[in-house]
XYZ file of C-alpha atoms in Angstrom:
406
model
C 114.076 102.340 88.691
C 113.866 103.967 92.259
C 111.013 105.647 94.050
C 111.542 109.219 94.972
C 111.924 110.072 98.220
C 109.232 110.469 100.403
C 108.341 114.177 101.575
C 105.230 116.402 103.101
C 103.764 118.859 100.516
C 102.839 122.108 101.002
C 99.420 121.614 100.521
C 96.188 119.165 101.295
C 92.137 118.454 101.316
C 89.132 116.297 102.297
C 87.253 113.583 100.296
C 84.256 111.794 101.536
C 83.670 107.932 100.915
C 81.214 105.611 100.879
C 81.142 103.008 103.748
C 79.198 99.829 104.723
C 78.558 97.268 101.554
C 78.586 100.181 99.302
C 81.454 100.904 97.032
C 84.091 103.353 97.354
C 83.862 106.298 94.965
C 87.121 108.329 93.769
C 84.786 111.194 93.414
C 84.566 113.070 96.929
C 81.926 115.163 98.117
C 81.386 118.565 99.982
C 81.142 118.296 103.756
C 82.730 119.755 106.462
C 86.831 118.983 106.679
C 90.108 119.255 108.368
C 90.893 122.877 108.125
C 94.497 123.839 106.908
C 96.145 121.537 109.718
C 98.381 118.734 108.003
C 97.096 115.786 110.085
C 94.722 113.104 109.034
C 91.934 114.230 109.739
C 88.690 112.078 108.871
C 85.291 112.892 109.282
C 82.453 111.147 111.489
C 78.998 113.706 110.369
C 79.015 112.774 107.230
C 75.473 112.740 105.523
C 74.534 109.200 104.787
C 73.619 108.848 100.910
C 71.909 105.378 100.212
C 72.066 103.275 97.122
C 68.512 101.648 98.158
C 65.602 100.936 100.462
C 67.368 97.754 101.656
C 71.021 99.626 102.627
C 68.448 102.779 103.687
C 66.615 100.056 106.024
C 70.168 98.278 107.317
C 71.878 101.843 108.777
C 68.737 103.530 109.735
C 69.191 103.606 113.382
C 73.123 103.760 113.195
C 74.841 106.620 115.182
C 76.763 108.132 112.400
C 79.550 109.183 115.075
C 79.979 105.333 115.314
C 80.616 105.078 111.834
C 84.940 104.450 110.989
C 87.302 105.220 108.405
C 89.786 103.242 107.332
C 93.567 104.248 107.820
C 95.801 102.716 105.401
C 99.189 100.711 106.721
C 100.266 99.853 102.849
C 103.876 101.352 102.994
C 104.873 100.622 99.455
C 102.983 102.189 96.214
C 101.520 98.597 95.667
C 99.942 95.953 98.640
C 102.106 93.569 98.557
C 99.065 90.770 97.761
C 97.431 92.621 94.882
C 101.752 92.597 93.580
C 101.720 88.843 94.337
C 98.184 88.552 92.354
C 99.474 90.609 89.334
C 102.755 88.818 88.768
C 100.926 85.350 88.927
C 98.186 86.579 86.282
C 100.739 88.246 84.280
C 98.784 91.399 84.576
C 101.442 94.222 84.930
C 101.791 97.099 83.101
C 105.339 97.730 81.352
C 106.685 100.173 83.744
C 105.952 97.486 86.054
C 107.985 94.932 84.721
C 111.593 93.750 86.542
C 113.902 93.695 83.337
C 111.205 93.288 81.129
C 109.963 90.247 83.030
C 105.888 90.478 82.051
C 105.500 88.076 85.272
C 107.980 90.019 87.776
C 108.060 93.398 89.448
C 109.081 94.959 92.945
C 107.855 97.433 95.023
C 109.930 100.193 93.447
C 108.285 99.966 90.156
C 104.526 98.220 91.042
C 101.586 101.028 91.583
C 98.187 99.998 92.569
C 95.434 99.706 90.210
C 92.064 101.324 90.302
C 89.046 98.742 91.151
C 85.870 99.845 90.033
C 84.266 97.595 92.192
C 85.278 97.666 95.711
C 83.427 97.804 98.773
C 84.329 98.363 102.684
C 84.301 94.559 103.064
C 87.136 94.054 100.540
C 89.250 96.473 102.022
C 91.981 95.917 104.407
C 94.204 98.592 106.380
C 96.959 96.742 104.561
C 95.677 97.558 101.113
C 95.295 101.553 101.329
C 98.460 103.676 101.042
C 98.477 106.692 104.047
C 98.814 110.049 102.422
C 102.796 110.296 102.692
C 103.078 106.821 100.771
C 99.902 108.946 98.104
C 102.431 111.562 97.707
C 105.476 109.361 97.184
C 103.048 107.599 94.388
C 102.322 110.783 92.914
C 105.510 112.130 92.226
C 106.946 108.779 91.085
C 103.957 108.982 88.393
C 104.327 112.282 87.260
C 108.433 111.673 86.591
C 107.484 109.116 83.948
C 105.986 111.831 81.930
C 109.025 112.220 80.432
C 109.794 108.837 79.686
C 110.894 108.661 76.134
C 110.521 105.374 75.524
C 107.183 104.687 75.218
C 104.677 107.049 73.551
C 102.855 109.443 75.535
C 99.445 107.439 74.807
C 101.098 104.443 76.556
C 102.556 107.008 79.386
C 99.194 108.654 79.257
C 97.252 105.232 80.087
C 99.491 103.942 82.692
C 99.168 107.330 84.632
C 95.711 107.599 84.088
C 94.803 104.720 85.869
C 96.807 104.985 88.627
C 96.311 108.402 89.837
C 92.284 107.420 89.950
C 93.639 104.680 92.516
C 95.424 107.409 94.351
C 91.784 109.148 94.541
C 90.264 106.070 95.509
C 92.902 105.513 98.827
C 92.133 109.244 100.114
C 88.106 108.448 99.417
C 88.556 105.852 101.361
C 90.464 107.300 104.141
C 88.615 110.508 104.088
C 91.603 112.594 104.170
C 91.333 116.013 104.849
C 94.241 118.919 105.067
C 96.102 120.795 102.831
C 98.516 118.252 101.388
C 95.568 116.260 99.646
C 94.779 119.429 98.151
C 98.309 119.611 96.544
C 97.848 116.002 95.969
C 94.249 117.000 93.451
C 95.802 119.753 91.618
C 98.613 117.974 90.763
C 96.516 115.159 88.894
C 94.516 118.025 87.569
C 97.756 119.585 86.165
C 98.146 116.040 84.348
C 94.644 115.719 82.769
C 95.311 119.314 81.633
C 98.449 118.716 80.137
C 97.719 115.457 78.507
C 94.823 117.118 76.965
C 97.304 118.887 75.373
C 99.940 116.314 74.590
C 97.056 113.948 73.362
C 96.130 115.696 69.922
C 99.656 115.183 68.556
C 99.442 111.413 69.370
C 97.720 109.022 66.582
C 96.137 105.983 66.978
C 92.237 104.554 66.394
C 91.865 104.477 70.293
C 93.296 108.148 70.807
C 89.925 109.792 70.361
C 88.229 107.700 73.403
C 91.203 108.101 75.168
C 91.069 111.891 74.843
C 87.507 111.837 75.905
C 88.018 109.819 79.266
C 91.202 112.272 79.903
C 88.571 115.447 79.679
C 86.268 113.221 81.255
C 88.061 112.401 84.361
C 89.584 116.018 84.734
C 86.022 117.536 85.011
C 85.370 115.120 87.684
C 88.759 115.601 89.327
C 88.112 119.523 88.501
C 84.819 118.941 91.281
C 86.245 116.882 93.766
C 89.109 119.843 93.804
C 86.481 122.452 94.790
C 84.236 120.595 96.932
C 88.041 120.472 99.309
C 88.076 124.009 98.601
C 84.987 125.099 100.269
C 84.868 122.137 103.022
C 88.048 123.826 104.067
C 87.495 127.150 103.507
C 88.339 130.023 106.118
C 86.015 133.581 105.361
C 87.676 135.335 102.412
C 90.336 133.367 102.265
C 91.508 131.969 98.528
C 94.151 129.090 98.301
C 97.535 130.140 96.653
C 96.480 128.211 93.245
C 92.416 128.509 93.685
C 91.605 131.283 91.301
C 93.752 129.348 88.394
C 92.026 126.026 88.742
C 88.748 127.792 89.349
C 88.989 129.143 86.165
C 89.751 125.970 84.533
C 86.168 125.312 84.518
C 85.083 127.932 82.786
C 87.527 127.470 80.033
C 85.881 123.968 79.655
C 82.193 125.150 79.548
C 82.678 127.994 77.031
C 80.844 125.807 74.288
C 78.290 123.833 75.742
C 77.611 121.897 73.094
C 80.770 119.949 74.069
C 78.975 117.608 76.194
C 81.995 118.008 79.113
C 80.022 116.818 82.147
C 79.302 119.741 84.616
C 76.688 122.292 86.017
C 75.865 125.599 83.902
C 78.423 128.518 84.241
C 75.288 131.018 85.153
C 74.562 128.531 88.680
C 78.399 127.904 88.739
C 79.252 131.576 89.105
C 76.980 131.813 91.877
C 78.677 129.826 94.079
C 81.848 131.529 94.075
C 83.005 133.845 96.772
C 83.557 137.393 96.344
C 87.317 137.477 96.075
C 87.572 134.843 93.864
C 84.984 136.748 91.180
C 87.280 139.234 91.618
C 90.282 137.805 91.536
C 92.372 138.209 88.023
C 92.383 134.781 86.747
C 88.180 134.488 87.233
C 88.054 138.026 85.459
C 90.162 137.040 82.783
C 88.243 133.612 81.816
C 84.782 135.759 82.135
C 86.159 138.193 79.385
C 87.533 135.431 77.292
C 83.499 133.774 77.690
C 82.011 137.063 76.680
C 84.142 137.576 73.621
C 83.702 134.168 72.670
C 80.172 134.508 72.948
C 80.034 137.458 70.935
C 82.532 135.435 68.061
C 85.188 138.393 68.930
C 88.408 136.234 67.874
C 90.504 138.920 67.302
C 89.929 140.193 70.928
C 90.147 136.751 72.580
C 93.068 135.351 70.188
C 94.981 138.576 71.389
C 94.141 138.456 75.109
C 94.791 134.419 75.653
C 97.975 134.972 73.860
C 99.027 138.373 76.491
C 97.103 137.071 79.762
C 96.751 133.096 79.628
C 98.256 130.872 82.044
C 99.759 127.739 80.718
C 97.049 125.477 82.117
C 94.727 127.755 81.035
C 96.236 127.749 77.320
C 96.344 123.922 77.150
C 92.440 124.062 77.602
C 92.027 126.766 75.261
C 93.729 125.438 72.295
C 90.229 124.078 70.820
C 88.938 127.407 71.505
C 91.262 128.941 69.470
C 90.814 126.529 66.540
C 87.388 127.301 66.901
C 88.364 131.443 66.834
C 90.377 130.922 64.051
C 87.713 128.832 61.936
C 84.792 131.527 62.779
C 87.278 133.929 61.777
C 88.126 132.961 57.932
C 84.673 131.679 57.682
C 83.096 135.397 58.200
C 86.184 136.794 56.086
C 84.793 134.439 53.519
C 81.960 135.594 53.675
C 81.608 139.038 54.015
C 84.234 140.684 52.520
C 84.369 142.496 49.401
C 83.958 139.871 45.787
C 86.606 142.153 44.194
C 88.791 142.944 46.878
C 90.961 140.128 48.198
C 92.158 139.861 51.386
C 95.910 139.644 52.582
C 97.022 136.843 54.145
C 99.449 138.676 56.544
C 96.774 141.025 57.943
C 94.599 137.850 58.992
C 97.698 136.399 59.957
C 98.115 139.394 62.603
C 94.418 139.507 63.856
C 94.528 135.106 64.299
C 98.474 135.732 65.907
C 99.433 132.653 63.509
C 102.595 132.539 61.028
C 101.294 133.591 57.520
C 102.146 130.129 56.032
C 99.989 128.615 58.712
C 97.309 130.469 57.936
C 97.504 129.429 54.173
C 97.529 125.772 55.804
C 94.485 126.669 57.297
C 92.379 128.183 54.443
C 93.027 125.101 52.535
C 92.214 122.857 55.182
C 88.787 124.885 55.232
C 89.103 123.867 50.893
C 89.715 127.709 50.289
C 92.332 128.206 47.563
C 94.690 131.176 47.890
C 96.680 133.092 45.225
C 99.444 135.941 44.823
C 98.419 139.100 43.860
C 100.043 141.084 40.770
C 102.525 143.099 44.365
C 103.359 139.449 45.153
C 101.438 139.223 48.528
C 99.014 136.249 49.320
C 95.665 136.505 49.399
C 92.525 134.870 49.976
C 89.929 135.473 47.539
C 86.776 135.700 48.882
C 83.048 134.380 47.832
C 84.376 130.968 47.785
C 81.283 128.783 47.658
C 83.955 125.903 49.225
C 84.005 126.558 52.229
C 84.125 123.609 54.850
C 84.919 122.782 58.873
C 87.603 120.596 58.268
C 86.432 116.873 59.900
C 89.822 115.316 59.945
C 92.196 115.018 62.847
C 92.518 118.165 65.064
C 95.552 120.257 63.612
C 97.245 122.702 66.129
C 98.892 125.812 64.936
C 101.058 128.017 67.075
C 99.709 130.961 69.087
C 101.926 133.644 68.560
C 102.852 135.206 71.958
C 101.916 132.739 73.823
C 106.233 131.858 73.903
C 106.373 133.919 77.166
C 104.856 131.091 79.292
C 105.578 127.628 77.006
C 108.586 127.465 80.059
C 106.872 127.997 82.915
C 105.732 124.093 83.606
């Protein structure tokens, strides 16, 4: 298996580190950065966060221009000592392994790990990968996505880890241009993908898997758009900013989904003028107010004519939520002695009409044929139910227009 080449991207960012004895965070925060420029660029002001009084005592009368970054020499996608380590302890993953060899790779195949626990006096220039060795990583990780012969939760877990390593290096080195900003919406693209690709996997572990996948993309979602505005020019939007803005709002629209995050009424706030007004933040605020207001036919319609693909493969719980409220209030509501046709809900929920018979029974409505030989859903039923088992996903009709475009 070979390593792609090695190549600038067309796009970059900053992330801020933690120095001293502390440990380094893959999580960067806002502070001033590196402009558009594609050099390394690394940052001497910033604001010194302490983990207690003792560190708080130790740097108190440090210069914080004296303060140094580390600049990674590692010019494979694993140090060559933590490759060394892992082939002695048996400890490599199986895309990692020469011929199948559990105690043998190379450095075409070996990617770092993440360390939760690492601190400035562990690290050695030797050990962090420079951003053009980051990239190189990156795109090596994202072609085994369509490896086919593993599943995807196997896939899923190997990529996982090793893009929050590739966080970790640019924490460390403090990176800051437009190529690391390339760099975070490409792992963002993954997280929302796999979101995706994870309810049709199986498995006891798939659920906690699912949750650190949505758990590390609203992380990875933050450290995105603290680069943002440490490199932002005055009313100036990135070529993919709106999109990935939006993102976030598609994952707040129920709160109640404990994904971590600050409230969309503060979050709004802090955007600038042309992104509120730009057509992906408009569309995401209309899809929150009709959701709000338990409008499915409205947002149903709209994601299907205006959503992205990112921005479906975050919305596809929404929608099974939509299409729940939706025969629920049919259920309710309607008419004892009038029935009501299967193909007209089918039209307002943009499903196939056998899918929404699938649906009403998974919800333990029954559904019969009237005397013209059209289905039906009687209503009344006293059976109603939110189904509890595994998350079922049923086409969005229209949506066909952009299932290509990634």
């Amino acid at each position: 298996m070979n390593r792609r080449n090695r190549g600038s991207s067309s796009s970059s960012s900053r992330v801020s580190n933690t120095y001293g004895n502390r440990q380094f965070s893959d999580n960067p925060r806002t502070g001033s950065g590196g402009g558009v420029n594609e050099s390394f660029q690394r940052r001497s002001d910033a604001p010194h966060k302490r983990n207690n009084e003792k560190d708080e005592s130790k740097h108190k009368d440090e210069d914080p221009a004296d303060v140094s970054f580390i600049v990674g020499t590692c010019s494979s996608m694993c140090p060559e000592r933590e490759r060394v380590t892992r082939e002695r302890l048996r400890d490599l993953a199986v895309f990692e392994r020469l011929y199948g060899n559990p105690s043998k790779s190379s450095t075409e195949i070996a990617v770092k790990k993440f360390c939760r626990t690492l601190s400035a006096a562990d690290v050695q220039a030797s050990d962090v990968r420079p951003l053009p060795v980051l990239e190189e990583t990156l795109r090596y990780l994202l072609s085994l996505l369509d490896s086919k012969e593993h599943p995807f939760e196997v896939v899923h877990d190997f990529i996982f880890d090793r893009t929050r390593s590739i966080r970790q290096d640019l924490s460390i080195q403090n990176l800051a241009n437009e190529r690391v900003i390339y760099l975070y919406e490409e792992m963002v693209k993954f997280h929302v993908i796999s979101h995706k690709r994870l309810q049709s996997c199986s498995g006891t572990s798939i659920s906690s898997m699912h949750h650190l996948n949505m758990e590390q993309l609203a992380k990875t979602l933050t450290s995105l758009y603290n680069i943002y505005d440490a490199n932002r020019k005055p009313d100036y939007i990135y070529e993919n900013e709106a999109e990935f803005r939006s993102l976030y709002v598609l994952l707040h629209l129920n709160p109640s989904n404990g994904v971590m995050g600050e409230p969309l009424s503060l979050w709004f706030r802090k955007l600038t003028f042309a992104l509120v007004k730009s057509k992906e933040i408009c569309f995401v605020r209309n899809l929150l107010r009709l959701y709000r207001m338990g409008n499915y036919k409205n947002f149903l319609s709209r994601t299907a004519s205006e959503a992205t693909y990112l921005q479906y493969c975050i919305s596809e719980h929404h929608i099974r939520e939509m299409r729940l409220v939706a025969v629920q209030y049919i259920n309710n509501v309607c008419y004892k002695l009038q029935p009501y046709p299967l193909l007209r809900l089918s039209q307002n929920l943009k499903m196939k009409e056998l899918d929404v018979e699938s649906l009403c029974h998974e919800c333990g409505l029954e559904t019969c044929t009237d005397p013209d030989g059209f289905t039906v859903l009687p209503v009344k039923q006293s059976t109603f139910r939110s189904p509890e088992d595994k998350f079922k996903v049923y086409d969005l009709i229209g949506i066909e227009r952009i299932k290509m475009s990634i």
